[in-house]
C-alpha cells in the first residue's frame, strides 16, 4: 500500500526521536558541541526499495532535521 509506505518513515522518525532522548538522558552532562556530532540513522524498507534516513542536529536553528541519505 503506497500510503502506508509513505507513513512508515514517519514511524522511523518517532523511533529516532526516542533514541535521541535516550542518548541525551544517558549523557546529560555532555556539551552541545558533542550533540552537534550525533547522527541517528535508520533504514526504511519499502517494496523493492531501501531508504537510509538520518536525523542530525542543525545548530543554526537548534532543531534536529530528517534527511534522506540514500535510496
PDB file of N, CA, C and O in Angstrom:
ATOM      1  N   UNK A   1       0.839  -1.178   0.000  1.00  0.00           N
ATOM      2  CA  UNK A   1       0.000   0.000   0.000  1.00  0.00           C
ATOM      3  C   UNK A   1       0.892   1.252   0.000  1.00  0.00           C
ATOM      4  O   UNK A   1       1.745   1.423   0.872  1.00  0.00           O
ATOM      5  N   UNK A   2       0.689   2.124  -0.964  1.00  0.00           N
ATOM      6  CA  UNK A   2       1.527   3.311  -1.141  1.00  0.00           C
ATOM      7  C   UNK A   2       1.410   4.290   0.025  1.00  0.00           C
ATOM      8  O   UNK A   2       2.413   4.829   0.482  1.00  0.00           O
ATOM      9  N   UNK A   3       0.210   4.514   0.534  1.00  0.00           N
ATOM     10  CA  UNK A   3       0.051   5.474   1.634  1.00  0.00           C
ATOM     11  C   UNK A   3       0.713   4.955   2.917  1.00  0.00           C
ATOM     12  O   UNK A   3       1.287   5.724   3.678  1.00  0.00           O
ATOM     13  N   UNK A   4       0.640   3.644   3.148  1.00  0.00           N
ATOM     14  CA  UNK A   4       1.300   3.058   4.316  1.00  0.00           C
ATOM     15  C   UNK A   4       2.810   3.214   4.199  1.00  0.00           C
ATOM     16  O   UNK A   4       3.488   3.556   5.154  1.00  0.00           O
ATOM     17  N   UNK A   5       3.343   2.997   3.004  1.00  0.00           N
ATOM     18  CA  UNK A   5       4.777   3.112   2.780  1.00  0.00           C
ATOM     19  C   UNK A   5       5.263   4.537   3.031  1.00  0.00           C
ATOM     20  O   UNK A   5       6.343   4.745   3.568  1.00  0.00           O
ATOM     21  N   UNK A   6       4.472   5.523   2.657  1.00  0.00           N
ATOM     22  CA  UNK A   6       4.861   6.918   2.876  1.00  0.00           C
ATOM     23  C   UNK A   6       4.822   7.286   4.352  1.00  0.00           C
ATOM     24  O   UNK A   6       5.536   8.177   4.790  1.00  0.00           O
ATOM     25  N   UNK A   7       3.990   6.599   5.137  1.00  0.00           N
ATOM     26  CA  UNK A   7       3.893   6.902   6.563  1.00  0.00           C
ATOM     27  C   UNK A   7       4.954   6.166   7.380  1.00  0.00           C
ATOM     28  O   UNK A   7       5.309   6.605   8.464  1.00  0.00           O
ATOM     29  N   UNK A   8       5.493   5.073   6.852  1.00  0.00           N
ATOM     30  CA  UNK A   8       6.449   4.261   7.608  1.00  0.00           C
ATOM     31  C   UNK A   8       7.700   5.025   8.017  1.00  0.00           C
ATOM     32  O   UNK A   8       8.222   4.831   9.102  1.00  0.00           O
ATOM     33  N   UNK A   9       8.195   5.914   7.167  1.00  0.00           N
ATOM     34  CA  UNK A   9       9.394   6.648   7.558  1.00  0.00           C
ATOM     35  C   UNK A   9       9.093   7.643   8.675  1.00  0.00           C
ATOM     36  O   UNK A   9       9.966   7.990   9.452  1.00  0.00           O
ATOM     37  N   UNK A  10       7.842   8.056   8.808  1.00  0.00           N
ATOM     38  CA  UNK A  10       7.464   8.906   9.942  1.00  0.00           C
ATOM     39  C   UNK A  10       7.529   8.109  11.244  1.00  0.00           C
ATOM     40  O   UNK A  10       7.911   8.641  12.286  1.00  0.00           O
ATOM     41  N   UNK A  11       7.162   6.835  11.191  1.00  0.00           N
ATOM     42  CA  UNK A  11       7.300   5.983  12.377  1.00  0.00           C
ATOM     43  C   UNK A  11       8.769   5.827  12.747  1.00  0.00           C
ATOM     44  O   UNK A  11       9.127   5.819  13.920  1.00  0.00           O
ATOM     45  N   UNK A  12       9.639   5.741  11.747  1.00  0.00           N
ATOM     46  CA  UNK A  12      11.074   5.702  11.998  1.00  0.00           C
ATOM     47  C   UNK A  12      11.564   6.995  12.619  1.00  0.00           C
ATOM     48  O   UNK A  12      12.452   6.991  13.477  1.00  0.00           O
ATOM     49  N   UNK A  13      10.976   8.098  12.213  1.00  0.00           N
ATOM     50  CA  UNK A  13      11.307   9.403  12.793  1.00  0.00           C
ATOM     51  C   UNK A  13      10.988   9.423  14.277  1.00  0.00           C
ATOM     52  O   UNK A  13      11.804   9.872  15.088  1.00  0.00           O
ATOM     53  N   UNK A  14       9.831   8.925  14.662  1.00  0.00           N
ATOM     54  CA  UNK A  14       9.459   8.886  16.077  1.00  0.00           C
ATOM     55  C   UNK A  14      10.409   7.987  16.869  1.00  0.00           C
ATOM     56  O   UNK A  14      10.794   8.304  17.995  1.00  0.00           O
ATOM     57  N   UNK A  15      10.807   6.873  16.270  1.00  0.00           N
ATOM     58  CA  UNK A  15      11.777   5.995  16.916  1.00  0.00           C
ATOM     59  C   UNK A  15      13.129   6.674  17.078  1.00  0.00           C
ATOM     60  O   UNK A  15      13.797   6.537  18.105  1.00  0.00           O
ATOM     61  N   UNK A  16      13.534   7.446  16.073  1.00  0.00           N
ATOM     62  CA  UNK A  16      14.802   8.184  16.155  1.00  0.00           C
ATOM     63  C   UNK A  16      14.759   9.240  17.241  1.00  0.00           C
ATOM     64  O   UNK A  16      15.741   9.452  17.953  1.00  0.00           O
ATOM     65  N   UNK A  17      13.639   9.913  17.379  1.00  0.00           N
ATOM     66  CA  UNK A  17      13.497  10.908  18.448  1.00  0.00           C
ATOM     67  C   UNK A  17      13.608  10.243  19.818  1.00  0.00           C
ATOM     68  O   UNK A  17      14.219  10.797  20.738  1.00  0.00           O
ATOM     69  N   UNK A  18      13.044   9.044  19.938  1.00  0.00           N
ATOM     70  CA  UNK A  18      13.162   8.302  21.201  1.00  0.00           C
ATOM     71  C   UNK A  18      14.626   7.922  21.467  1.00  0.00           C
ATOM     72  O   UNK A  18      15.088   7.986  22.607  1.00  0.00           O
ATOM     73  N   UNK A  19      15.356   7.552  20.410  1.00  0.00           N
ATOM     74  CA  UNK A  19      16.774   7.227  20.581  1.00  0.00           C
ATOM     75  C   UNK A  19      17.575   8.463  20.994  1.00  0.00           C
ATOM     76  O   UNK A  19      18.448   8.377  21.861  1.00  0.00           O
ATOM     77  N   UNK A  20      17.285   9.597  20.388  1.00  0.00           N
ATOM     78  CA  UNK A  20      17.980  10.839  20.745  1.00  0.00           C
ATOM     79  C   UNK A  20      17.691  11.199  22.195  1.00  0.00           C
ATOM     80  O   UNK A  20      18.582  11.615  22.941  1.00  0.00           O
ATOM     81  N   UNK A  21      16.450  11.019  22.633  1.00  0.00           N
ATOM     82  CA  UNK A  21      16.091  11.285  24.029  1.00  0.00           C
ATOM     83  C   UNK A  21      16.879  10.377  24.966  1.00  0.00           C
ATOM     84  O   UNK A  21      17.382  10.820  25.998  1.00  0.00           O
ATOM     85  N   UNK A  22      17.010   9.107  24.608  1.00  0.00           N
ATOM     86  CA  UNK A  22      17.769   8.165  25.422  1.00  0.00           C
ATOM     87  C   UNK A  22      19.247   8.566  25.493  1.00  0.00           C
ATOM     88  O   UNK A  22      19.865   8.507  26.556  1.00  0.00           O
ATOM     89  N   UNK A  23      19.794   8.995  24.362  1.00  0.00           N
ATOM     90  CA  UNK A  23      21.187   9.444  24.332  1.00  0.00           C
ATOM     91  C   UNK A  23      21.379  10.662  25.229  1.00  0.00           C
ATOM     92  O   UNK A  23      22.327  10.726  26.010  1.00  0.00           O
ATOM     93  N   UNK A  24      20.463  11.619  25.153  1.00  0.00           N
ATOM     94  CA  UNK A  24      20.599  12.819  25.989  1.00  0.00           C
ATOM     95  C   UNK A  24      20.403  12.499  27.466  1.00  0.00           C
ATOM     96  O   UNK A  24      21.025  13.130  28.320  1.00  0.00           O
ATOM     97  N   UNK A  25      19.547  11.539  27.784  1.00  0.00           N
ATOM     98  CA  UNK A  25      19.387  11.126  29.182  1.00  0.00           C
ATOM     99  C   UNK A  25      20.648  10.453  29.715  1.00  0.00           C
ATOM    100  O   UNK A  25      21.052  10.673  30.852  1.00  0.00           O
ATOM    101  N   UNK A  26      21.276   9.624  28.873  1.00  0.00           N
ATOM    102  CA  UNK A  26      22.468   8.896  29.285  1.00  0.00           C
ATOM    103  C   UNK A  26      23.682   9.817  29.423  1.00  0.00           C
ATOM    104  O   UNK A  26      24.493   9.658  30.324  1.00  0.00           O
ATOM    105  N   UNK A  27      23.789  10.782  28.520  1.00  0.00           N
ATOM    106  CA  UNK A  27      24.937  11.692  28.510  1.00  0.00           C
ATOM    107  C   UNK A  27      24.476  13.122  28.784  1.00  0.00           C
ATOM    108  O   UNK A  27      24.772  14.046  28.028  1.00  0.00           O
ATOM    109  N   UNK A  28      23.771  13.301  29.874  1.00  0.00           N
ATOM    110  CA  UNK A  28      23.151  14.586  30.175  1.00  0.00           C
ATOM    111  C   UNK A  28      24.142  15.712  30.440  1.00  0.00           C
ATOM    112  O   UNK A  28      23.800  16.883  30.341  1.00  0.00           O
ATOM    113  N   UNK A  29      25.377  15.386  30.752  1.00  0.00           N
ATOM    114  CA  UNK A  29      26.378  16.419  31.033  1.00  0.00           C
ATOM    115  C   UNK A  29      27.300  16.691  29.849  1.00  0.00           C
ATOM    116  O   UNK A  29      28.269  17.434  29.970  1.00  0.00           O
ATOM    117  N   UNK A  30      26.985  16.113  28.705  1.00  0.00           N
ATOM    118  CA  UNK A  30      27.786  16.356  27.505  1.00  0.00           C
ATOM    119  C   UNK A  30      27.516  17.767  26.985  1.00  0.00           C
ATOM    120  O   UNK A  30      26.443  18.340  27.205  1.00  0.00           O
ATOM    121  N   UNK A  31      28.480  18.311  26.287  1.00  0.00           N
ATOM    122  CA  UNK A  31      28.329  19.674  25.759  1.00  0.00           C
ATOM    123  C   UNK A  31      27.499  19.665  24.474  1.00  0.00           C
ATOM    124  O   UNK A  31      27.316  18.626  23.835  1.00  0.00           O
ATOM    125  N   UNK A  32      27.026  20.832  24.104  1.00  0.00           N
ATOM    126  CA  UNK A  32      26.235  20.960  22.875  1.00  0.00           C
ATOM    127  C   UNK A  32      27.107  20.667  21.657  1.00  0.00           C
ATOM    128  O   UNK A  32      26.605  20.179  20.645  1.00  0.00           O
ATOM    129  N   UNK A  33      28.401  20.931  21.748  1.00  0.00           N
ATOM    130  CA  UNK A  33      29.283  20.607  20.621  1.00  0.00           C
ATOM    131  C   UNK A  33      29.352  19.101  20.386  1.00  0.00           C
ATOM    132  O   UNK A  33      29.490  18.656  19.251  1.00  0.00           O
ATOM    133  N   UNK A  34      29.225  18.325  21.444  1.00  0.00           N
ATOM    134  CA  UNK A  34      29.180  16.866  21.300  1.00  0.00           C
ATOM    135  C   UNK A  34      27.898  16.442  20.605  1.00  0.00           C
ATOM    136  O   UNK A  34      27.914  15.596  19.700  1.00  0.00           O
ATOM    137  N   UNK A  35      26.770  17.028  20.997  1.00  0.00           N
ATOM    138  CA  UNK A  35      25.489  16.654  20.388  1.00  0.00           C
ATOM    139  C   UNK A  35      25.367  17.125  18.946  1.00  0.00           C
ATOM    140  O   UNK A  35      24.579  16.590  18.186  1.00  0.00           O
ATOM    141  N   UNK A  36      26.146  18.105  18.554  1.00  0.00           N
ATOM    142  CA  UNK A  36      26.158  18.527  17.151  1.00  0.00           C
ATOM    143  C   UNK A  36      26.700  17.419  16.263  1.00  0.00           C
ATOM    144  O   UNK A  36      26.395  17.347  15.086  1.00  0.00           O
ATOM    145  N   UNK A  37      27.513  16.534  16.833  1.00  0.00           N
ATOM    146  CA  UNK A  37      28.138  15.456  16.075  1.00  0.00           C
ATOM    147  C   UNK A  37      27.282  14.185  16.030  1.00  0.00           C
ATOM    148  O   UNK A  37      27.565  13.284  15.246  1.00  0.00           O
ATOM    149  N   UNK A  38      26.253  14.100  16.858  1.00  0.00           N
ATOM    150  CA  UNK A  38      25.416  12.895  16.925  1.00  0.00           C
ATOM    151  C   UNK A  38      24.514  12.822  15.699  1.00  0.00           C
ATOM    152  O   UNK A  38      23.853  13.788  15.335  1.00  0.00           O
ATOM    153  N   UNK A  39      24.514  11.660  15.071  1.00  0.00           N
ATOM    154  CA  UNK A  39      23.654  11.424  13.914  1.00  0.00           C
ATOM    155  C   UNK A  39      22.999  10.061  14.094  1.00  0.00           C
ATOM    156  O   UNK A  39      23.694   9.051  14.211  1.00  0.00           O
ATOM    157  N   UNK A  40      21.696  10.028  14.169  1.00  0.00           N
ATOM    158  CA  UNK A  40      20.951   8.783  14.318  1.00  0.00           C
ATOM    159  C   UNK A  40      20.478   8.351  12.935  1.00  0.00           C
ATOM    160  O   UNK A  40      19.862   9.135  12.209  1.00  0.00           O
ATOM    161  N   UNK A  41      20.787   7.111  12.566  1.00  0.00           N
ATOM    162  CA  UNK A  41      20.467   6.598  11.233  1.00  0.00           C
ATOM    163  C   UNK A  41      19.487   5.440  11.362  1.00  0.00           C
ATOM    164  O   UNK A  41      19.611   4.609  12.255  1.00  0.00           O
ATOM    165  N   UNK A  42      18.492   5.397  10.461  1.00  0.00           N
ATOM    166  CA  UNK A  42      17.589   4.241  10.419  1.00  0.00           C
ATOM    167  C   UNK A  42      17.288   3.865   8.979  1.00  0.00           C
ATOM    168  O   UNK A  42      17.392   4.688   8.068  1.00  0.00           O
ATOM    169  N   UNK A  43      16.947   2.610   8.793  1.00  0.00           N
ATOM    170  CA  UNK A  43      16.680   2.047   7.469  1.00  0.00           C
ATOM    171  C   UNK A  43      15.184   1.812   7.329  1.00  0.00           C
ATOM    172  O   UNK A  43      14.536   1.291   8.227  1.00  0.00           O
ATOM    173  N   UNK A  44      14.652   2.209   6.182  1.00  0.00           N
ATOM    174  CA  UNK A  44      13.232   2.026   5.879  1.00  0.00           C
ATOM    175  C   UNK A  44      13.134   1.211   4.585  1.00  0.00           C
ATOM    176  O   UNK A  44      13.534   1.683   3.525  1.00  0.00           O
ATOM    177  N   UNK A  45      12.634  -0.015   4.707  1.00  0.00           N
ATOM    178  CA  UNK A  45      12.455  -0.873   3.537  1.00  0.00           C
ATOM    179  C   UNK A  45      11.020  -0.777   3.061  1.00  0.00           C
ATOM    180  O   UNK A  45      10.080  -0.891   3.840  1.00  0.00           O
ATOM    181  N   UNK A  46      10.848  -0.538   1.769  1.00  0.00           N
ATOM    182  CA  UNK A  46       9.520  -0.399   1.189  1.00  0.00           C
ATOM    183  C   UNK A  46       9.500  -1.098  -0.166  1.00  0.00           C
ATOM    184  O   UNK A  46      10.240  -0.713  -1.077  1.00  0.00           O
ATOM    185  N   UNK A  47       8.670  -2.108  -0.289  1.00  0.00           N
ATOM    186  CA  UNK A  47       8.578  -2.907  -1.514  1.00  0.00           C
ATOM    187  C   UNK A  47       9.975  -3.369  -1.946  1.00  0.00           C
ATOM    188  O   UNK A  47      10.586  -4.166  -1.280  1.00  0.00           O
ATOM    189  N   UNK A  48      10.488  -2.841  -3.048  1.00  0.00           N
ATOM    190  CA  UNK A  48      11.799  -3.259  -3.546  1.00  0.00           C
ATOM    191  C   UNK A  48      12.875  -2.197  -3.308  1.00  0.00           C
ATOM    192  O   UNK A  48      13.986  -2.320  -3.804  1.00  0.00           O
ATOM    193  N   UNK A  49      12.554  -1.153  -2.557  1.00  0.00           N
ATOM    194  CA  UNK A  49      13.481  -0.050  -2.322  1.00  0.00           C
ATOM    195  C   UNK A  49      13.855   0.017  -0.846  1.00  0.00           C
ATOM    196  O   UNK A  49      13.020  -0.195   0.020  1.00  0.00           O
ATOM    197  N   UNK A  50      15.112   0.330  -0.582  1.00  0.00           N
ATOM    198  CA  UNK A  50      15.586   0.518   0.783  1.00  0.00           C
ATOM    199  C   UNK A  50      16.041   1.975   0.906  1.00  0.00           C
ATOM    200  O   UNK A  50      16.821   2.465   0.097  1.00  0.00           O
ATOM    201  N   UNK A  51      15.511   2.671   1.913  1.00  0.00           N
ATOM    202  CA  UNK A  51      15.859   4.061   2.155  1.00  0.00           C
ATOM    203  C   UNK A  51      16.707   4.155   3.409  1.00  0.00           C
ATOM    204  O   UNK A  51      16.444   3.485   4.398  1.00  0.00           O
ATOM    205  N   UNK A  52      17.716   5.005   3.381  1.00  0.00           N
ATOM    206  CA  UNK A  52      18.555   5.267   4.536  1.00  0.00           C
ATOM    207  C   UNK A  52      18.286   6.703   4.985  1.00  0.00           C
ATOM    208  O   UNK A  52      18.575   7.651   4.255  1.00  0.00           O
ATOM    209  N   UNK A  53      17.695   6.845   6.161  1.00  0.00           N
ATOM    210  CA  UNK A  53      17.340   8.155   6.710  1.00  0.00           C
ATOM    211  C   UNK A  53      18.263   8.489   7.874  1.00  0.00           C
ATOM    212  O   UNK A  53      18.765   7.604   8.549  1.00  0.00           O
ATOM    213  N   UNK A  54      18.456   9.773   8.114  1.00  0.00           N
ATOM    214  CA  UNK A  54      19.244  10.188   9.265  1.00  0.00           C
ATOM    215  C   UNK A  54      18.601  11.404   9.916  1.00  0.00           C
ATOM    216  O   UNK A  54      17.875  12.155   9.278  1.00  0.00           O
ATOM    217  N   UNK A  55      18.890  11.539  11.206  1.00  0.00           N
ATOM    218  CA  UNK A  55      18.489  12.730  11.947  1.00  0.00           C
ATOM    219  C   UNK A  55      19.752  13.319  12.547  1.00  0.00           C
ATOM    220  O   UNK A  55      20.529  12.612  13.174  1.00  0.00           O
ATOM    221  N   UNK A  56      19.951  14.600  12.324  1.00  0.00           N
ATOM    222  CA  UNK A  56      21.117  15.263  12.889  1.00  0.00           C
ATOM    223  C   UNK A  56      20.736  16.668  13.347  1.00  0.00           C
ATOM    224  O   UNK A  56      19.755  17.248  12.883  1.00  0.00           O
ATOM    225  N   UNK A  57      21.544  17.190  14.243  1.00  0.00           N
ATOM    226  CA  UNK A  57      21.300  18.485  14.858  1.00  0.00           C
ATOM    227  C   UNK A  57      21.683  19.606  13.900  1.00  0.00           C
ATOM    228  O   UNK A  57      22.744  19.582  13.282  1.00  0.00           O
ATOM    229  N   UNK A  58      20.813  20.608  13.779  1.00  0.00           N
ATOM    230  CA  UNK A  58      21.088  21.796  12.982  1.00  0.00           C
ATOM    231  C   UNK A  58      21.328  22.938  13.961  1.00  0.00           C
ATOM    232  O   UNK A  58      20.384  23.462  14.558  1.00  0.00           O
ATOM    233  N   UNK A  59      22.591  23.319  14.169  1.00  0.00           N
ATOM    234  CA  UNK A  59      22.903  24.287  15.220  1.00  0.00           C
ATOM    235  C   UNK A  59      22.289  25.676  14.999  1.00  0.00           C
ATOM    236  O   UNK A  59      21.903  26.330  15.953  1.00  0.00           O
ATOM    237  N   UNK A  60      22.180  26.108  13.754  1.00  0.00           N
ATOM    238  CA  UNK A  60      21.644  27.445  13.493  1.00  0.00           C
ATOM    239  C   UNK A  60      20.193  27.580  13.924  1.00  0.00           C
ATOM    240  O   UNK A  60      19.742  28.649  14.326  1.00  0.00           O
ATOM    241  N   UNK A  61      19.447  26.481  13.821  1.00  0.00           N
ATOM    242  CA  UNK A  61      18.028  26.512  14.155  1.00  0.00           C
ATOM    243  C   UNK A  61      17.709  25.804  15.468  1.00  0.00           C
ATOM    244  O   UNK A  61      16.564  25.794  15.902  1.00  0.00           O
ATOM    245  N   UNK A  62      18.705  25.153  16.071  1.00  0.00           N
ATOM    246  CA  UNK A  62      18.549  24.406  17.323  1.00  0.00           C
ATOM    247  C   UNK A  62      17.458  23.344  17.236  1.00  0.00           C
ATOM    248  O   UNK A  62      16.639  23.199  18.137  1.00  0.00           O
ATOM    249  N   UNK A  63      17.442  22.623  16.116  1.00  0.00           N
ATOM    250  CA  UNK A  63      16.485  21.535  15.920  1.00  0.00           C
ATOM    251  C   UNK A  63      17.197  20.323  15.325  1.00  0.00           C
ATOM    252  O   UNK A  63      18.322  20.431  14.846  1.00  0.00           O
ATOM    253  N   UNK A  64      16.541  19.178  15.356  1.00  0.00           N
ATOM    254  CA  UNK A  64      17.010  18.003  14.645  1.00  0.00           C
ATOM    255  C   UNK A  64      16.253  17.919  13.331  1.00  0.00           C
ATOM    256  O   UNK A  64      15.055  18.186  13.256  1.00  0.00           O
ATOM    257  N   UNK A  65      16.976  17.542  12.282  1.00  0.00           N
ATOM    258  CA  UNK A  65      16.399  17.534  10.948  1.00  0.00           C
ATOM    259  C   UNK A  65      16.472  16.137  10.353  1.00  0.00           C
ATOM    260  O   UNK A  65      17.476  15.431  10.522  1.00  0.00           O
ATOM    261  N   UNK A  66      15.433  15.743   9.633  1.00  0.00           N
ATOM    262  CA  UNK A  66      15.354  14.436   8.978  1.00  0.00           C
ATOM    263  C   UNK A  66      15.877  14.573   7.555  1.00  0.00           C
ATOM    264  O   UNK A  66      15.450  15.458   6.810  1.00  0.00           O
ATOM    265  N   UNK A  67      16.812  13.678   7.174  1.00  0.00           N
ATOM    266  CA  UNK A  67      17.401  13.696   5.845  1.00  0.00           C
ATOM    267  C   UNK A  67      17.337  12.314   5.214  1.00  0.00           C
ATOM    268  O   UNK A  67      17.575  11.312   5.878  1.00  0.00           O
ATOM    269  N   UNK A  68      17.035  12.282   3.932  1.00  0.00           N
ATOM    270  CA  UNK A  68      17.137  11.044   3.162  1.00  0.00           C
ATOM    271  C   UNK A  68      18.570  10.947   2.670  1.00  0.00           C
ATOM    272  O   UNK A  68      19.009  11.727   1.828  1.00  0.00           O
ATOM    273  N   UNK A  69      19.333  10.005   3.218  1.00  0.00           N
ATOM    274  CA  UNK A  69      20.748   9.861   2.891  1.00  0.00           C
ATOM    275  C   UNK A  69      20.975   9.077   1.606  1.00  0.00           C
ATOM    276  O   UNK A  69      21.845   9.411   0.810  1.00  0.00           O
ATOM    277  N   UNK A  70      20.217   8.001   1.436  1.00  0.00           N
ATOM    278  CA  UNK A  70      20.425   7.134   0.282  1.00  0.00           C
ATOM    279  C   UNK A  70      19.128   6.431  -0.053  1.00  0.00           C
ATOM    280  O   UNK A  70      18.350   6.079   0.799  1.00  0.00           O
ATOM    281  N   UNK A  71      18.939   6.188  -1.354  1.00  0.00           N
ATOM    282  CA  UNK A  71      17.742   5.486  -1.823  1.00  0.00           C
ATOM    283  C   UNK A  71      18.138   4.464  -2.828  1.00  0.00           C
ATOM    284  O   UNK A  71      18.950   4.629  -3.656  1.00  0.00           O
TER     285      UNK A  71
END
